[in-house]
XYZ file of C-alpha atoms in Angstrom:
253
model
C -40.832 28.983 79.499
C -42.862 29.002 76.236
C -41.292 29.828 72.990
C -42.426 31.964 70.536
C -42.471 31.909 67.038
C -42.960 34.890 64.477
C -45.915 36.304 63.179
C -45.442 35.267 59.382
C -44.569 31.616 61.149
C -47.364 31.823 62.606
C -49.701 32.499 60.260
C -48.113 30.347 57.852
C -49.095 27.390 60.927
C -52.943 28.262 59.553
C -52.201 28.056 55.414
C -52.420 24.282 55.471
C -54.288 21.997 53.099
C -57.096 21.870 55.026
C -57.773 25.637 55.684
C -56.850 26.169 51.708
C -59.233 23.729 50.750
C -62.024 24.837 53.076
C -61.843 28.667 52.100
C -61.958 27.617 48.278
C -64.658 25.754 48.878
C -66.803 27.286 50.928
C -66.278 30.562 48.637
C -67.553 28.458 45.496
C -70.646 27.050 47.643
C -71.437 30.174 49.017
C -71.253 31.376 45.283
C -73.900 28.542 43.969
C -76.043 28.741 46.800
C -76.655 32.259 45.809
C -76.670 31.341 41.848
C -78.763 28.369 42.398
C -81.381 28.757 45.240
C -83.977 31.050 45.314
C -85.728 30.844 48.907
C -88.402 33.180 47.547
C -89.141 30.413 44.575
C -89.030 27.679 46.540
C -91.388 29.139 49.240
C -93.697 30.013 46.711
C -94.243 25.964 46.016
C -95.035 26.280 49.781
C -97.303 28.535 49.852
C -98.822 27.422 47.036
C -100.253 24.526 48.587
C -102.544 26.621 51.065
C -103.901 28.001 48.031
C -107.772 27.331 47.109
C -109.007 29.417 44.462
C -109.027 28.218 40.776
C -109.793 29.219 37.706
C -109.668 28.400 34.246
C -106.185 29.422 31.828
C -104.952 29.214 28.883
C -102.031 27.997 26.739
C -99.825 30.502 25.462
C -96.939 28.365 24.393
C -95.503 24.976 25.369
C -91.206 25.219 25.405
C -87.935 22.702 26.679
C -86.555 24.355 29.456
C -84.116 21.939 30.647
C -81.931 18.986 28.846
C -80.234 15.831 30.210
C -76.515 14.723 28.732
C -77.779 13.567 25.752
C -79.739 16.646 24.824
C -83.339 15.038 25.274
C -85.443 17.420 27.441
C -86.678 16.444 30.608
C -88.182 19.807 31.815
C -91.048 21.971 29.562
C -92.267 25.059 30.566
C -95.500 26.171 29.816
C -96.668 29.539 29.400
C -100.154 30.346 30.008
C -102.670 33.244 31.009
C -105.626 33.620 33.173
C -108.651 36.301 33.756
C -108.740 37.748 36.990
C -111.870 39.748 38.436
C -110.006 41.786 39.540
C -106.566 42.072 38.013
C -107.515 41.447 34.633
C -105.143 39.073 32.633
C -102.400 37.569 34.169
C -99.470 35.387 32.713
C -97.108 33.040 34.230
C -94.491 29.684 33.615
C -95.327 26.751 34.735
C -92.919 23.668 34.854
C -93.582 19.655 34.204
C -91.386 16.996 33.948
C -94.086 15.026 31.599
C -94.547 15.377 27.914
C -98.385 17.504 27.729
C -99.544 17.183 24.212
C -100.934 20.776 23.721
C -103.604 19.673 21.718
C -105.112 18.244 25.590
C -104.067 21.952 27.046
C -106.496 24.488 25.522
C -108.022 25.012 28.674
C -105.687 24.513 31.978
C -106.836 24.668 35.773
C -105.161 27.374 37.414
C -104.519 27.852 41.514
C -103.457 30.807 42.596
C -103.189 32.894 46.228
C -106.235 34.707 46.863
C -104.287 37.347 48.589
C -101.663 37.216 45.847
C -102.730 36.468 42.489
C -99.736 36.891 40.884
C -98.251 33.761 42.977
C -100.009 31.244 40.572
C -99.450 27.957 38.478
C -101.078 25.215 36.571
C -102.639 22.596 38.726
C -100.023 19.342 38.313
C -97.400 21.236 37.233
C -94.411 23.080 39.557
C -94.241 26.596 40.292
C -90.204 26.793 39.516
C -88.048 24.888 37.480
C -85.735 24.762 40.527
C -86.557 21.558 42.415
C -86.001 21.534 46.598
C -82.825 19.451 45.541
C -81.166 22.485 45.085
C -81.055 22.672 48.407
C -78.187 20.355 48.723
C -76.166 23.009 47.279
C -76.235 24.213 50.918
C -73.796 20.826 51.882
C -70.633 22.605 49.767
C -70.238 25.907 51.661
C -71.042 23.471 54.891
C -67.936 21.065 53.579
C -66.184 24.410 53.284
C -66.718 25.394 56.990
C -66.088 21.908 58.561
C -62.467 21.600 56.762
C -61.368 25.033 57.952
C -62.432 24.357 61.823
C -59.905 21.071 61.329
C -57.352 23.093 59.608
C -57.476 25.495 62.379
C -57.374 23.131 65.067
C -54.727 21.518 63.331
C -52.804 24.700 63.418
C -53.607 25.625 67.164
C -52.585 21.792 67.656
C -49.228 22.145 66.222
C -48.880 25.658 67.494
C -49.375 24.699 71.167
C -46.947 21.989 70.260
C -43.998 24.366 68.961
C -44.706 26.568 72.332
C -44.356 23.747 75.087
C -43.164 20.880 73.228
C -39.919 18.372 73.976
C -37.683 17.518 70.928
C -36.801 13.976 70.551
C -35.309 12.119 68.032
C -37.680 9.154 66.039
C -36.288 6.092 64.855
C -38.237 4.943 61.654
C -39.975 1.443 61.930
C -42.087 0.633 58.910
C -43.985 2.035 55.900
C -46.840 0.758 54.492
C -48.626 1.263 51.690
C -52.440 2.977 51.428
C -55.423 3.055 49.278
C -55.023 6.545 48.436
C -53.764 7.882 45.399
C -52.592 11.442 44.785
C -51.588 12.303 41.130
C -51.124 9.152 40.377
C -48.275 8.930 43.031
C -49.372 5.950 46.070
C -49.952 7.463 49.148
C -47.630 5.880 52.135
C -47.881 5.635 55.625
C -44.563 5.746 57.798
C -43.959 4.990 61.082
C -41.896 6.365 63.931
C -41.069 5.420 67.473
C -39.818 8.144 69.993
C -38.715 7.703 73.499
C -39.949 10.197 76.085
C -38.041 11.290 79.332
C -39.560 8.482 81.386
C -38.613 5.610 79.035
C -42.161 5.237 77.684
C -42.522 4.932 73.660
C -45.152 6.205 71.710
C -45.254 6.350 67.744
C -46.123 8.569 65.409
C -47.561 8.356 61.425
C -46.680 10.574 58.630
C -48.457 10.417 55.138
C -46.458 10.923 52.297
C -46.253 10.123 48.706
C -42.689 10.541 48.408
C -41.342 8.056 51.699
C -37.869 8.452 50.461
C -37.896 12.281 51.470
C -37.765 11.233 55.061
C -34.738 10.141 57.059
C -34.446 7.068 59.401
C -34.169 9.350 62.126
C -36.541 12.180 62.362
C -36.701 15.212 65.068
C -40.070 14.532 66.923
C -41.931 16.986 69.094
C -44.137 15.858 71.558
C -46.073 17.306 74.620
C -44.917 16.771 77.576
C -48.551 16.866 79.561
C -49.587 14.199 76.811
C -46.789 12.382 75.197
C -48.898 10.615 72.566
C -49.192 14.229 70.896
C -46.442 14.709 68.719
C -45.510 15.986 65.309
C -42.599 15.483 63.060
C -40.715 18.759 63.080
C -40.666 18.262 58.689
C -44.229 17.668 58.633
C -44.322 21.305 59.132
C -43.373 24.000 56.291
C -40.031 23.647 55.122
C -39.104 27.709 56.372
C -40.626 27.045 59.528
C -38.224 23.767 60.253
C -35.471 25.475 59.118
C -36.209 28.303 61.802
C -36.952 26.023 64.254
C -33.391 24.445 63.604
C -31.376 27.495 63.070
C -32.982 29.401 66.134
C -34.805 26.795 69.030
C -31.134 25.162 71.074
C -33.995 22.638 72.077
C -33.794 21.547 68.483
C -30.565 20.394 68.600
C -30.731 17.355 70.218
């Protein structure tokens, strides 16, 4: 027979680090992707480069649009205006990474969309001062998505577990210490052997920075269709091993 466990104990099964740590992030990516990237910009730069008509423009002014750490530019924009047949005078930014004396930019070669003159720039020079690197920004709400499919699996994991799982009691073997560091406490890794009903052992690892929190002898649950799948009972929320104590007989063993 299969147990079940409250709502709120379920629920709480999903609000582990790795779902808490997805959501955040993906909410901030999705939040820069739309502050930072501008498809319609970028596209432009695209499009751009089917473009065959030119024409002659001319400097407006010459400005720093962008700064590195040490507050030396390394982006100018440069405003400028053309004559169109048709359209009459049009202006525009363009963007360059190189120093243009303006004394050499009295007259500048201009490309622009026949079909849409107002998608134009200076020959040389970008059409936005966003670069296809911002792009990238795409990877964070990505990060976001891939850590919440493990924290829900982890949750479905450990929920399947509570459902059809055998208690056993682990004996603790060894701990070791890791690389990691986690406010500025070293991570450990601790090991525990259980027994299963036909005499085979498995083990089972537990990170923690705190080692002395855990007991030499540990309540294990394991599945009984695949033994090596287990969980410590107080690698789980503290309310939802205290349930499982109070109210599961199997837990008693």
């Amino acid at each position: 027979m299969k147990r079940q466990l409250p709502l709120l104990h379920q629920m709480g099964l999903y609000f582990n680090g790795y779902t808490i740590a997805g959501a955040l992030i993906l909410i901030l990516g999705t939040w820069l992707c739309f502050s930072i990237i501008d498809i319609e910009e970028l596209s432009a730069e695209d499009r751009l480069k089917e473009a065959t008509v030119t024409t002659k423009g001319y400097l407006i002014e010459k400005w720093e649009a962008e700064w590195n750490d040490n507050g030396m530019p390394i982006l100018h924009g440069y405003d400028y205006y053309f004559i169109h047949p048709d359209l009459g005078q049009l202006t525009n930014t363009s963007f360059s990474s190189k120093i243009l004396a303006t004394s050499n930019l009295n007259e500048l070669e201009i490309i622009y969309s026949q079909d849409n003159p107002y998608l134009n720039k200076v020959v040389g020079m970008d059409y936005t001062d966003r670069s296809k690197a911002s792009l990238l920004t795409i990877l964070i709400p990505i990060v976001g998505i891939m850590l919440l499919i493990i924290g829900i699996r982890k949750a479905r994991f450990r929920k399947h577990l509570l459902r059809v799982g055998k208690f056993v009691w682990g004996t603790f073997i060894k701990h070791e210490k890791t690389s990691v560091t986690i406010n500025d406490q070293p991570q450990f890794r601790l090991y525990y052997e259980y027994e299963t009903r036909d005499k085979t052992v498995y083990s089972q690892q537990v990170l923690s920075t705190k080692p002395s929190d855990f007991d030499k002898e540990e309540l294990i649950i394991y599945d009984p269709e695949k033994p090596s799948d287990s969980v410590l009972l107080y690698v789980l929320s503290y309310l939802l091993a205290k349930y499982i104590e109070k109210n599961w007989a199997e837990a008693k063993v």
